[in-house]
C-alpha cells in the first residue's frame, strides 16, 4: 500500500506549484543568486593583460587547468575574481571533517547540535581563508613568471591578487549559504553546477567544430554523444537504487482486539555519499596541481614540471589518485552521514526490529554489514563513471566538460534539487489538506 507521502507526490501538478508562493520565491532567489555568480566570472583580476593570459591558458587548458576552469565556470580562462571558485572552502571542509574523527574537541562539537555545527563552520571558514591565500599567492607568482601576462609585476600585484581572489571565494561561500537557507537545493553544489552548465554551449560548439574540420572523426563525435547518454542513464539508475531492509513491528492489543504488527522498510541508498566524493577528490587534486601548472609556465624547476606532467589529464598517476580519493571519501562521508548504532537504537525505542536479528547491537552490526557492502558497489560506480570517460576524452583531446565528473555533478545536483522542490510541494499540499479538514470539521460542529 502506498504511503501518504507517495500518494501526495502522485497528485502534484502545475496547479499545486502555482499555489506554492513560498517555493516560487525560493526558486527566484536561487536563480538571482546564480546570476550574480555568473556575472562575477566575467570581472577580471586587476593588473592582467587579457590577451597574453588567454594565450598562456590555451597552451595548458587540456591539462589540470582545464578541469579547474570547468569547476569555475570559465572564470579561470578570464582570470576573474571568482577564479578560485569554492575549491579552497571544499578542501577546508574535508580537512575539518577528517580532523573531527581524530581530535576529541571537534568530535564533541559534532554532538552538540546546531551550536556545535556553527562552531565547526566557523573553523572551516578560517581554514578556507588560509588555503585560499596560499593558493592565490601561488597563482600570482605563477602569473608573474609567464611573460607579458602581468602589466606591473611586484608585491603590489601579488597583494592585490591575493585580496581579490580571497574576497571572491569568501563571497561565494556566503552566497552558497544564502542559497541553502533561502533558496532551493544545496548552495555550494548549485554554484559548481551552474559553472559546469555555463560551459555546455561552448563545449557543444567546440565538438561540432572539431568534427567539421576533421580533427575529431565523425564516429568519435557520435560515440561521445552515445557515451554521454549512457553515463547519464547509469547515474540516474545508481542514484535511485536502494537496498531496503524489512522492519517489522510487534502486534499490539487495544482493548479486547489484537492488531497485526505493521511492517515498513529501512532504505539504504547504494550511493549514500552522493556527488561529495567526486567533488572532494577533485578539490584535493586541484589545490596543489593548479599552483604547479601556473608556476610551470615560466622558468620552473624540473621537478615542478614533472609533477605538472604526471598530474595532467588522463595520466596514470592522476587517474590512480583520483580513484583512490573517490573510494576513500565514499566510505568516509557515508560513515559521517549515516550512523548504524543510532539507527538501531531508534528502531529499538520504537519497537521495530529486523526479522531474525536481535535488537540493539546485533541490529547495528547487521546494518553496518549491509551498508559497507553496498558502499563498495557505490564507490566502484563513482570511480568508473568519473574515470572511464576521462580516459576516452583525453585520448580524443576534447573538452573536459564531456567527462564523467561533470556529468555526475550535473545529474546528481539536478536530482537532488528536484527532490527538494517535490518536498516543498508535498508540504504545501499537505498543509492545504490539513486546513480543509479543519474547516470541514468546524462546519460540521
PDB file of C-alpha atoms in Angstrom, residues 93-391:
ATOM      1  CA  UNK A  93      35.650  21.197   4.824  1.00  0.00           C
ATOM      2  CA  UNK A  94      37.446  17.941   4.060  1.00  0.00           C
ATOM      3  CA  UNK A  95      40.275  18.729   6.475  1.00  0.00           C
ATOM      4  CA  UNK A  96      37.922  19.757   9.304  1.00  0.00           C
ATOM      5  CA  UNK A  97      35.779  16.638   8.902  1.00  0.00           C
ATOM      6  CA  UNK A  98      38.825  14.385   8.889  1.00  0.00           C
ATOM      7  CA  UNK A  99      40.235  16.171  11.960  1.00  0.00           C
ATOM      8  CA  UNK A 100      36.879  15.754  13.718  1.00  0.00           C
ATOM      9  CA  UNK A 101      37.428  11.998  13.736  1.00  0.00           C
ATOM     10  CA  UNK A 102      40.836  12.348  15.390  1.00  0.00           C
ATOM     11  CA  UNK A 103      40.513  15.392  17.712  1.00  0.00           C
ATOM     12  CA  UNK A 104      38.170  14.837  20.700  1.00  0.00           C
ATOM     13  CA  UNK A 105      37.280  18.550  20.936  1.00  0.00           C
ATOM     14  CA  UNK A 106      35.982  18.658  17.362  1.00  0.00           C
ATOM     15  CA  UNK A 107      34.244  15.323  17.787  1.00  0.00           C
ATOM     16  CA  UNK A 108      32.433  16.728  20.806  1.00  0.00           C
ATOM     17  CA  UNK A 109      31.341  19.773  18.783  1.00  0.00           C
ATOM     18  CA  UNK A 110      29.690  17.472  16.237  1.00  0.00           C
ATOM     19  CA  UNK A 111      27.489  16.083  19.031  1.00  0.00           C
ATOM     20  CA  UNK A 112      26.402  19.496  20.350  1.00  0.00           C
ATOM     21  CA  UNK A 113      23.736  20.032  17.694  1.00  0.00           C
ATOM     22  CA  UNK A 114      23.227  23.371  15.966  1.00  0.00           C
ATOM     23  CA  UNK A 115      25.664  25.293  18.195  1.00  0.00           C
ATOM     24  CA  UNK A 116      28.453  22.813  17.525  1.00  0.00           C
ATOM     25  CA  UNK A 117      27.733  22.842  13.803  1.00  0.00           C
ATOM     26  CA  UNK A 118      28.039  26.645  13.686  1.00  0.00           C
ATOM     27  CA  UNK A 119      31.357  26.476  15.540  1.00  0.00           C
ATOM     28  CA  UNK A 120      32.751  23.897  13.111  1.00  0.00           C
ATOM     29  CA  UNK A 121      31.554  26.006  10.167  1.00  0.00           C
ATOM     30  CA  UNK A 122      33.460  28.920  11.647  1.00  0.00           C
ATOM     31  CA  UNK A 123      36.647  26.840  11.854  1.00  0.00           C
ATOM     32  CA  UNK A 124      36.071  25.747   8.248  1.00  0.00           C
ATOM     33  CA  UNK A 125      35.826  29.363   7.081  1.00  0.00           C
ATOM     34  CA  UNK A 126      39.061  30.313   8.857  1.00  0.00           C
ATOM     35  CA  UNK A 127      40.900  27.377   7.315  1.00  0.00           C
ATOM     36  CA  UNK A 128      39.405  28.205   3.896  1.00  0.00           C
ATOM     37  CA  UNK A 129      40.913  31.695   4.131  1.00  0.00           C
ATOM     38  CA  UNK A 130      44.328  30.152   4.780  1.00  0.00           C
ATOM     39  CA  UNK A 131      44.075  27.710   1.857  1.00  0.00           C
ATOM     40  CA  UNK A 132      42.699  30.421  -0.407  1.00  0.00           C
ATOM     41  CA  UNK A 133      45.503  32.838   0.488  1.00  0.00           C
ATOM     42  CA  UNK A 134      48.199  30.257  -0.202  1.00  0.00           C
ATOM     43  CA  UNK A 135      46.644  29.227  -3.493  1.00  0.00           C
ATOM     44  CA  UNK A 136      46.059  32.836  -4.576  1.00  0.00           C
ATOM     45  CA  UNK A 137      49.666  33.762  -3.822  1.00  0.00           C
ATOM     46  CA  UNK A 138      50.896  30.768  -5.798  1.00  0.00           C
ATOM     47  CA  UNK A 139      48.743  31.822  -8.757  1.00  0.00           C
ATOM     48  CA  UNK A 140      50.058  35.409  -8.522  1.00  0.00           C
ATOM     49  CA  UNK A 141      53.659  34.198  -8.592  1.00  0.00           C
ATOM     50  CA  UNK A 142      52.863  31.838 -11.443  1.00  0.00           C
ATOM     51  CA  UNK A 143      51.283  34.653 -13.452  1.00  0.00           C
ATOM     52  CA  UNK A 144      54.357  36.807 -12.945  1.00  0.00           C
ATOM     53  CA  UNK A 145      56.539  34.010 -14.276  1.00  0.00           C
ATOM     54  CA  UNK A 146      54.545  33.956 -17.536  1.00  0.00           C
ATOM     55  CA  UNK A 147      55.973  36.541 -19.981  1.00  0.00           C
ATOM     56  CA  UNK A 148      53.732  39.533 -20.665  1.00  0.00           C
ATOM     57  CA  UNK A 149      50.776  38.394 -18.556  1.00  0.00           C
ATOM     58  CA  UNK A 150      51.260  40.821 -15.645  1.00  0.00           C
ATOM     59  CA  UNK A 151      51.385  44.505 -16.543  1.00  0.00           C
ATOM     60  CA  UNK A 152      53.304  45.616 -13.445  1.00  0.00           C
ATOM     61  CA  UNK A 153      54.886  42.686 -11.548  1.00  0.00           C
ATOM     62  CA  UNK A 154      55.770  43.138  -7.903  1.00  0.00           C
ATOM     63  CA  UNK A 155      54.461  42.882  -4.397  1.00  0.00           C
ATOM     64  CA  UNK A 156      51.581  45.273  -5.063  1.00  0.00           C
ATOM     65  CA  UNK A 157      50.265  42.962  -7.788  1.00  0.00           C
ATOM     66  CA  UNK A 158      50.706  39.906  -5.586  1.00  0.00           C
ATOM     67  CA  UNK A 159      48.913  41.524  -2.653  1.00  0.00           C
ATOM     68  CA  UNK A 160      46.046  42.852  -4.777  1.00  0.00           C
ATOM     69  CA  UNK A 161      45.640  39.457  -6.477  1.00  0.00           C
ATOM     70  CA  UNK A 162      45.525  37.625  -3.129  1.00  0.00           C
ATOM     71  CA  UNK A 163      42.958  40.076  -1.718  1.00  0.00           C
ATOM     72  CA  UNK A 164      40.818  39.888  -4.864  1.00  0.00           C
ATOM     73  CA  UNK A 165      40.794  36.104  -5.164  1.00  0.00           C
ATOM     74  CA  UNK A 166      40.292  35.519  -1.433  1.00  0.00           C
ATOM     75  CA  UNK A 167      37.464  38.070  -1.399  1.00  0.00           C
ATOM     76  CA  UNK A 168      35.841  36.349  -4.379  1.00  0.00           C
ATOM     77  CA  UNK A 169      35.909  32.951  -2.697  1.00  0.00           C
ATOM     78  CA  UNK A 170      34.585  34.356   0.591  1.00  0.00           C
ATOM     79  CA  UNK A 171      31.711  35.992  -1.271  1.00  0.00           C
ATOM     80  CA  UNK A 172      30.864  32.693  -2.977  1.00  0.00           C
ATOM     81  CA  UNK A 173      30.895  30.941   0.402  1.00  0.00           C
ATOM     82  CA  UNK A 174      28.381  33.482   1.705  1.00  0.00           C
ATOM     83  CA  UNK A 175      26.312  33.239  -1.470  1.00  0.00           C
ATOM     84  CA  UNK A 176      26.189  29.447  -1.234  1.00  0.00           C
ATOM     85  CA  UNK A 177      24.995  29.612   2.372  1.00  0.00           C
ATOM     86  CA  UNK A 178      22.280  32.079   1.392  1.00  0.00           C
ATOM     87  CA  UNK A 179      21.067  29.768  -1.385  1.00  0.00           C
ATOM     88  CA  UNK A 180      20.912  26.838   1.035  1.00  0.00           C
ATOM     89  CA  UNK A 181      18.987  28.860   3.649  1.00  0.00           C
ATOM     90  CA  UNK A 182      16.695  30.961   1.447  1.00  0.00           C
ATOM     91  CA  UNK A 183      16.666  29.138  -1.889  1.00  0.00           C
ATOM     92  CA  UNK A 184      16.223  25.604  -3.191  1.00  0.00           C
ATOM     93  CA  UNK A 185      18.959  22.977  -3.081  1.00  0.00           C
ATOM     94  CA  UNK A 186      22.492  22.917  -1.723  1.00  0.00           C
ATOM     95  CA  UNK A 187      24.098  26.274  -2.469  1.00  0.00           C
ATOM     96  CA  UNK A 188      27.680  25.017  -2.823  1.00  0.00           C
ATOM     97  CA  UNK A 189      26.689  22.244  -5.226  1.00  0.00           C
ATOM     98  CA  UNK A 190      24.445  24.564  -7.246  1.00  0.00           C
ATOM     99  CA  UNK A 191      27.250  27.092  -7.760  1.00  0.00           C
ATOM    100  CA  UNK A 192      29.535  24.361  -9.109  1.00  0.00           C
ATOM    101  CA  UNK A 193      26.616  23.023 -11.169  1.00  0.00           C
ATOM    102  CA  UNK A 194      25.974  26.479 -12.674  1.00  0.00           C
ATOM    103  CA  UNK A 195      29.609  26.802 -13.681  1.00  0.00           C
ATOM    104  CA  UNK A 196      29.572  23.452 -15.463  1.00  0.00           C
ATOM    105  CA  UNK A 197      26.281  24.115 -17.251  1.00  0.00           C
ATOM    106  CA  UNK A 198      27.535  27.517 -18.409  1.00  0.00           C
ATOM    107  CA  UNK A 199      30.245  25.766 -20.441  1.00  0.00           C
ATOM    108  CA  UNK A 200      27.766  23.483 -22.213  1.00  0.00           C
ATOM    109  CA  UNK A 201      27.100  25.676 -25.320  1.00  0.00           C
ATOM    110  CA  UNK A 202      30.806  26.286 -25.877  1.00  0.00           C
ATOM    111  CA  UNK A 203      31.590  22.600 -25.446  1.00  0.00           C
ATOM    112  CA  UNK A 204      28.954  21.540 -27.971  1.00  0.00           C
ATOM    113  CA  UNK A 205      30.189  24.174 -30.434  1.00  0.00           C
ATOM    114  CA  UNK A 206      33.797  23.065 -29.960  1.00  0.00           C
ATOM    115  CA  UNK A 207      32.915  19.396 -30.553  1.00  0.00           C
ATOM    116  CA  UNK A 208      30.948  20.252 -33.699  1.00  0.00           C
ATOM    117  CA  UNK A 209      33.806  22.399 -34.991  1.00  0.00           C
ATOM    118  CA  UNK A 210      36.307  19.588 -34.406  1.00  0.00           C
ATOM    119  CA  UNK A 211      34.038  17.207 -36.324  1.00  0.00           C
ATOM    120  CA  UNK A 212      33.605  19.724 -39.179  1.00  0.00           C
ATOM    121  CA  UNK A 213      37.340  20.281 -39.588  1.00  0.00           C
ATOM    122  CA  UNK A 214      38.126  16.566 -39.364  1.00  0.00           C
ATOM    123  CA  UNK A 215      40.189  16.898 -36.177  1.00  0.00           C
ATOM    124  CA  UNK A 216      37.622  14.664 -34.491  1.00  0.00           C
ATOM    125  CA  UNK A 217      36.344  11.722 -36.565  1.00  0.00           C
ATOM    126  CA  UNK A 218      32.605  11.571 -37.127  1.00  0.00           C
ATOM    127  CA  UNK A 219      32.364   8.193 -35.425  1.00  0.00           C
ATOM    128  CA  UNK A 220      34.113   9.643 -32.368  1.00  0.00           C
ATOM    129  CA  UNK A 221      31.623  12.512 -32.141  1.00  0.00           C
ATOM    130  CA  UNK A 222      28.682  10.115 -32.312  1.00  0.00           C
ATOM    131  CA  UNK A 223      30.408   7.831 -29.817  1.00  0.00           C
ATOM    132  CA  UNK A 224      30.868  10.692 -27.337  1.00  0.00           C
ATOM    133  CA  UNK A 225      27.182  11.547 -27.608  1.00  0.00           C
ATOM    134  CA  UNK A 226      26.151   7.923 -27.027  1.00  0.00           C
ATOM    135  CA  UNK A 227      28.632   7.706 -24.133  1.00  0.00           C
ATOM    136  CA  UNK A 228      27.196  10.836 -22.520  1.00  0.00           C
ATOM    137  CA  UNK A 229      23.647   9.477 -22.753  1.00  0.00           C
ATOM    138  CA  UNK A 230      24.734   6.097 -21.373  1.00  0.00           C
ATOM    139  CA  UNK A 231      26.601   7.719 -18.469  1.00  0.00           C
ATOM    140  CA  UNK A 232      23.552   9.835 -17.598  1.00  0.00           C
ATOM    141  CA  UNK A 233      21.334   6.722 -17.616  1.00  0.00           C
ATOM    142  CA  UNK A 234      23.797   4.855 -15.373  1.00  0.00           C
ATOM    143  CA  UNK A 235      23.997   7.788 -12.952  1.00  0.00           C
ATOM    144  CA  UNK A 236      20.209   8.068 -12.657  1.00  0.00           C
ATOM    145  CA  UNK A 237      19.884   4.304 -12.090  1.00  0.00           C
ATOM    146  CA  UNK A 238      22.535   4.119  -9.372  1.00  0.00           C
ATOM    147  CA  UNK A 239      21.450   7.320  -7.632  1.00  0.00           C
ATOM    148  CA  UNK A 240      17.903   5.958  -7.329  1.00  0.00           C
ATOM    149  CA  UNK A 241      18.998   2.442  -6.318  1.00  0.00           C
ATOM    150  CA  UNK A 242      18.264   1.368  -2.740  1.00  0.00           C
ATOM    151  CA  UNK A 243      18.711  -1.663  -0.529  1.00  0.00           C
ATOM    152  CA  UNK A 244      15.583  -1.912   1.608  1.00  0.00           C
ATOM    153  CA  UNK A 245      15.775  -3.691   4.949  1.00  0.00           C
ATOM    154  CA  UNK A 246      12.469  -5.118   6.180  1.00  0.00           C
ATOM    155  CA  UNK A 247      11.396  -3.626   9.526  1.00  0.00           C
ATOM    156  CA  UNK A 248       8.660  -5.350  11.497  1.00  0.00           C
ATOM    157  CA  UNK A 249       6.730  -4.035  14.492  1.00  0.00           C
ATOM    158  CA  UNK A 250       5.157  -6.333  17.125  1.00  0.00           C
ATOM    159  CA  UNK A 251       1.457  -6.998  17.483  1.00  0.00           C
ATOM    160  CA  UNK A 252      -0.440  -4.639  19.744  1.00  0.00           C
ATOM    161  CA  UNK A 253      -3.609  -5.070  21.746  1.00  0.00           C
ATOM    162  CA  UNK A 254      -6.224  -2.328  22.061  1.00  0.00           C
ATOM    163  CA  UNK A 255      -8.998  -3.354  24.463  1.00  0.00           C
ATOM    164  CA  UNK A 256     -10.059  -6.868  23.554  1.00  0.00           C
ATOM    165  CA  UNK A 257      -8.791  -6.626  19.981  1.00  0.00           C
ATOM    166  CA  UNK A 258      -5.387  -7.783  18.768  1.00  0.00           C
ATOM    167  CA  UNK A 259      -3.981  -5.798  15.834  1.00  0.00           C
ATOM    168  CA  UNK A 260      -1.422  -7.226  13.424  1.00  0.00           C
ATOM    169  CA  UNK A 261       2.045  -5.663  13.648  1.00  0.00           C
ATOM    170  CA  UNK A 262       2.969  -3.183  10.920  1.00  0.00           C
ATOM    171  CA  UNK A 263       5.859  -3.608   8.515  1.00  0.00           C
ATOM    172  CA  UNK A 264       7.992  -0.983   6.802  1.00  0.00           C
ATOM    173  CA  UNK A 265      11.388  -0.664   5.154  1.00  0.00           C
ATOM    174  CA  UNK A 266      14.653   1.000   6.075  1.00  0.00           C
ATOM    175  CA  UNK A 267      16.012   2.357   2.756  1.00  0.00           C
ATOM    176  CA  UNK A 268      19.805   2.335   2.354  1.00  0.00           C
ATOM    177  CA  UNK A 269      20.971   4.215  -0.731  1.00  0.00           C
ATOM    178  CA  UNK A 270      23.517   2.466  -2.885  1.00  0.00           C
ATOM    179  CA  UNK A 271      25.432   5.748  -3.066  1.00  0.00           C
ATOM    180  CA  UNK A 272      24.804   7.392   0.289  1.00  0.00           C
ATOM    181  CA  UNK A 273      27.598   9.946  -0.205  1.00  0.00           C
ATOM    182  CA  UNK A 274      26.137  11.317  -3.451  1.00  0.00           C
ATOM    183  CA  UNK A 275      28.434  13.524  -5.517  1.00  0.00           C
ATOM    184  CA  UNK A 276      30.534  14.587  -2.499  1.00  0.00           C
ATOM    185  CA  UNK A 277      33.385  12.047  -3.057  1.00  0.00           C
ATOM    186  CA  UNK A 278      33.913  13.277  -6.623  1.00  0.00           C
ATOM    187  CA  UNK A 279      33.895  16.951  -5.621  1.00  0.00           C
ATOM    188  CA  UNK A 280      36.190  16.305  -2.645  1.00  0.00           C
ATOM    189  CA  UNK A 281      38.593  14.188  -4.688  1.00  0.00           C
ATOM    190  CA  UNK A 282      38.741  16.767  -7.472  1.00  0.00           C
ATOM    191  CA  UNK A 283      39.312  19.574  -4.970  1.00  0.00           C
ATOM    192  CA  UNK A 284      42.259  17.870  -3.288  1.00  0.00           C
ATOM    193  CA  UNK A 285      43.878  17.193  -6.663  1.00  0.00           C
ATOM    194  CA  UNK A 286      43.261  20.712  -7.925  1.00  0.00           C
ATOM    195  CA  UNK A 287      44.709  22.538  -4.922  1.00  0.00           C
ATOM    196  CA  UNK A 288      48.398  21.685  -5.477  1.00  0.00           C
ATOM    197  CA  UNK A 289      48.157  20.944  -9.191  1.00  0.00           C
ATOM    198  CA  UNK A 290      46.820  24.361 -10.155  1.00  0.00           C
ATOM    199  CA  UNK A 291      49.681  26.198  -8.458  1.00  0.00           C
ATOM    200  CA  UNK A 292      52.193  23.854 -10.097  1.00  0.00           C
ATOM    201  CA  UNK A 293      50.604  24.303 -13.520  1.00  0.00           C
ATOM    202  CA  UNK A 294      50.730  28.086 -13.354  1.00  0.00           C
ATOM    203  CA  UNK A 295      54.270  28.130 -11.977  1.00  0.00           C
ATOM    204  CA  UNK A 296      55.457  25.697 -14.649  1.00  0.00           C
ATOM    205  CA  UNK A 297      54.653  28.258 -17.353  1.00  0.00           C
ATOM    206  CA  UNK A 298      57.796  30.222 -16.526  1.00  0.00           C
ATOM    207  CA  UNK A 299      61.334  29.201 -15.591  1.00  0.00           C
ATOM    208  CA  UNK A 300      60.201  26.475 -13.225  1.00  0.00           C
ATOM    209  CA  UNK A 301      62.492  23.773 -11.801  1.00  0.00           C
ATOM    210  CA  UNK A 302      62.480  20.376 -13.452  1.00  0.00           C
ATOM    211  CA  UNK A 303      60.740  18.598 -10.572  1.00  0.00           C
ATOM    212  CA  UNK A 304      57.805  21.025 -10.724  1.00  0.00           C
ATOM    213  CA  UNK A 305      57.399  20.460 -14.454  1.00  0.00           C
ATOM    214  CA  UNK A 306      57.488  16.706 -13.852  1.00  0.00           C
ATOM    215  CA  UNK A 307      54.756  16.909 -11.197  1.00  0.00           C
ATOM    216  CA  UNK A 308      52.614  19.005 -13.514  1.00  0.00           C
ATOM    217  CA  UNK A 309      53.004  16.441 -16.295  1.00  0.00           C
ATOM    218  CA  UNK A 310      52.207  13.483 -14.013  1.00  0.00           C
ATOM    219  CA  UNK A 311      49.047  15.197 -12.737  1.00  0.00           C
ATOM    220  CA  UNK A 312      47.894  16.024 -16.259  1.00  0.00           C
ATOM    221  CA  UNK A 313      44.549  14.963 -17.590  1.00  0.00           C
ATOM    222  CA  UNK A 314      44.371  11.258 -18.360  1.00  0.00           C
ATOM    223  CA  UNK A 315      47.784  10.491 -16.852  1.00  0.00           C
ATOM    224  CA  UNK A 316      48.091   7.242 -14.835  1.00  0.00           C
ATOM    225  CA  UNK A 317      49.101   8.988 -11.583  1.00  0.00           C
ATOM    226  CA  UNK A 318      46.203  11.436 -11.845  1.00  0.00           C
ATOM    227  CA  UNK A 319      43.708   8.632 -12.524  1.00  0.00           C
ATOM    228  CA  UNK A 320      45.066   6.466  -9.686  1.00  0.00           C
ATOM    229  CA  UNK A 321      44.958   9.286  -7.139  1.00  0.00           C
ATOM    230  CA  UNK A 322      41.504  10.360  -8.283  1.00  0.00           C
ATOM    231  CA  UNK A 323      40.117   6.814  -7.955  1.00  0.00           C
ATOM    232  CA  UNK A 324      41.697   6.358  -4.505  1.00  0.00           C
ATOM    233  CA  UNK A 325      40.270   9.665  -3.251  1.00  0.00           C
ATOM    234  CA  UNK A 326      36.792   8.876  -4.600  1.00  0.00           C
ATOM    235  CA  UNK A 327      36.722   5.465  -2.889  1.00  0.00           C
ATOM    236  CA  UNK A 328      38.076   6.889   0.375  1.00  0.00           C
ATOM    237  CA  UNK A 329      35.568   9.730   0.558  1.00  0.00           C
ATOM    238  CA  UNK A 330      32.688   7.438  -0.444  1.00  0.00           C
ATOM    239  CA  UNK A 331      33.279   5.399   2.730  1.00  0.00           C
ATOM    240  CA  UNK A 332      34.310   8.376   4.857  1.00  0.00           C
ATOM    241  CA  UNK A 333      31.297  10.540   4.056  1.00  0.00           C
ATOM    242  CA  UNK A 334      28.892   7.599   4.359  1.00  0.00           C
ATOM    243  CA  UNK A 335      30.216   6.998   7.874  1.00  0.00           C
ATOM    244  CA  UNK A 336      29.579  10.668   8.700  1.00  0.00           C
ATOM    245  CA  UNK A 337      26.011  10.960   7.413  1.00  0.00           C
ATOM    246  CA  UNK A 338      24.728   7.522   8.500  1.00  0.00           C
ATOM    247  CA  UNK A 339      25.204   6.060  11.980  1.00  0.00           C
ATOM    248  CA  UNK A 340      24.090   2.385  12.223  1.00  0.00           C
ATOM    249  CA  UNK A 341      24.213   2.414  16.040  1.00  0.00           C
ATOM    250  CA  UNK A 342      21.925   5.438  16.279  1.00  0.00           C
ATOM    251  CA  UNK A 343      19.535   3.929  13.729  1.00  0.00           C
ATOM    252  CA  UNK A 344      19.415   0.639  15.642  1.00  0.00           C
ATOM    253  CA  UNK A 345      18.707   2.467  18.909  1.00  0.00           C
ATOM    254  CA  UNK A 346      15.857   4.405  17.297  1.00  0.00           C
ATOM    255  CA  UNK A 347      14.342   1.182  15.985  1.00  0.00           C
ATOM    256  CA  UNK A 348      14.617  -0.428  19.414  1.00  0.00           C
ATOM    257  CA  UNK A 349      12.903   2.507  21.129  1.00  0.00           C
ATOM    258  CA  UNK A 350      10.035   2.424  18.629  1.00  0.00           C
ATOM    259  CA  UNK A 351       9.629  -1.340  18.998  1.00  0.00           C
ATOM    260  CA  UNK A 352      10.801  -2.138  15.458  1.00  0.00           C
ATOM    261  CA  UNK A 353      13.194  -4.949  14.585  1.00  0.00           C
ATOM    262  CA  UNK A 354      14.709  -6.711  11.602  1.00  0.00           C
ATOM    263  CA  UNK A 355      13.320 -10.259  11.364  1.00  0.00           C
ATOM    264  CA  UNK A 356      15.903 -12.773  12.523  1.00  0.00           C
ATOM    265  CA  UNK A 357      18.196 -10.098  14.034  1.00  0.00           C
ATOM    266  CA  UNK A 358      18.292  -9.304  17.733  1.00  0.00           C
ATOM    267  CA  UNK A 359      17.508  -5.616  18.507  1.00  0.00           C
ATOM    268  CA  UNK A 360      20.303  -3.354  19.684  1.00  0.00           C
ATOM    269  CA  UNK A 361      23.955  -4.076  18.967  1.00  0.00           C
ATOM    270  CA  UNK A 362      23.302  -7.020  16.621  1.00  0.00           C
ATOM    271  CA  UNK A 363      20.942  -4.839  14.547  1.00  0.00           C
ATOM    272  CA  UNK A 364      23.607  -2.114  14.316  1.00  0.00           C
ATOM    273  CA  UNK A 365      26.168  -4.690  13.176  1.00  0.00           C
ATOM    274  CA  UNK A 366      23.781  -6.040  10.540  1.00  0.00           C
ATOM    275  CA  UNK A 367      23.003  -2.563   9.195  1.00  0.00           C
ATOM    276  CA  UNK A 368      26.718  -1.741   9.109  1.00  0.00           C
ATOM    277  CA  UNK A 369      27.400  -5.047   7.328  1.00  0.00           C
ATOM    278  CA  UNK A 370      24.842  -4.295   4.603  1.00  0.00           C
ATOM    279  CA  UNK A 371      25.832  -0.640   4.303  1.00  0.00           C
ATOM    280  CA  UNK A 372      29.522  -1.467   3.904  1.00  0.00           C
ATOM    281  CA  UNK A 373      28.859  -3.882   1.057  1.00  0.00           C
ATOM    282  CA  UNK A 374      26.547  -1.622  -0.892  1.00  0.00           C
ATOM    283  CA  UNK A 375      29.022   1.239  -0.389  1.00  0.00           C
ATOM    284  CA  UNK A 376      31.654  -0.900  -2.136  1.00  0.00           C
ATOM    285  CA  UNK A 377      29.355  -1.020  -5.154  1.00  0.00           C
ATOM    286  CA  UNK A 378      28.569   2.690  -4.858  1.00  0.00           C
ATOM    287  CA  UNK A 379      32.247   3.678  -4.621  1.00  0.00           C
ATOM    288  CA  UNK A 380      33.122   1.495  -7.619  1.00  0.00           C
ATOM    289  CA  UNK A 381      30.283   3.085  -9.606  1.00  0.00           C
ATOM    290  CA  UNK A 382      31.535   6.600  -8.787  1.00  0.00           C
ATOM    291  CA  UNK A 383      35.104   5.722  -9.754  1.00  0.00           C
ATOM    292  CA  UNK A 384      34.085   4.116 -13.061  1.00  0.00           C
ATOM    293  CA  UNK A 385      31.728   6.934 -14.054  1.00  0.00           C
ATOM    294  CA  UNK A 386      34.325   9.578 -13.189  1.00  0.00           C
ATOM    295  CA  UNK A 387      37.389   7.902 -14.728  1.00  0.00           C
ATOM    296  CA  UNK A 388      36.395   5.836 -17.780  1.00  0.00           C
ATOM    297  CA  UNK A 389      35.037   8.819 -19.768  1.00  0.00           C
ATOM    298  CA  UNK A 390      38.091  10.842 -18.705  1.00  0.00           C
ATOM    299  CA  UNK A 391      40.390   8.275 -20.303  1.00  0.00           C
TER     300      UNK A 391
END
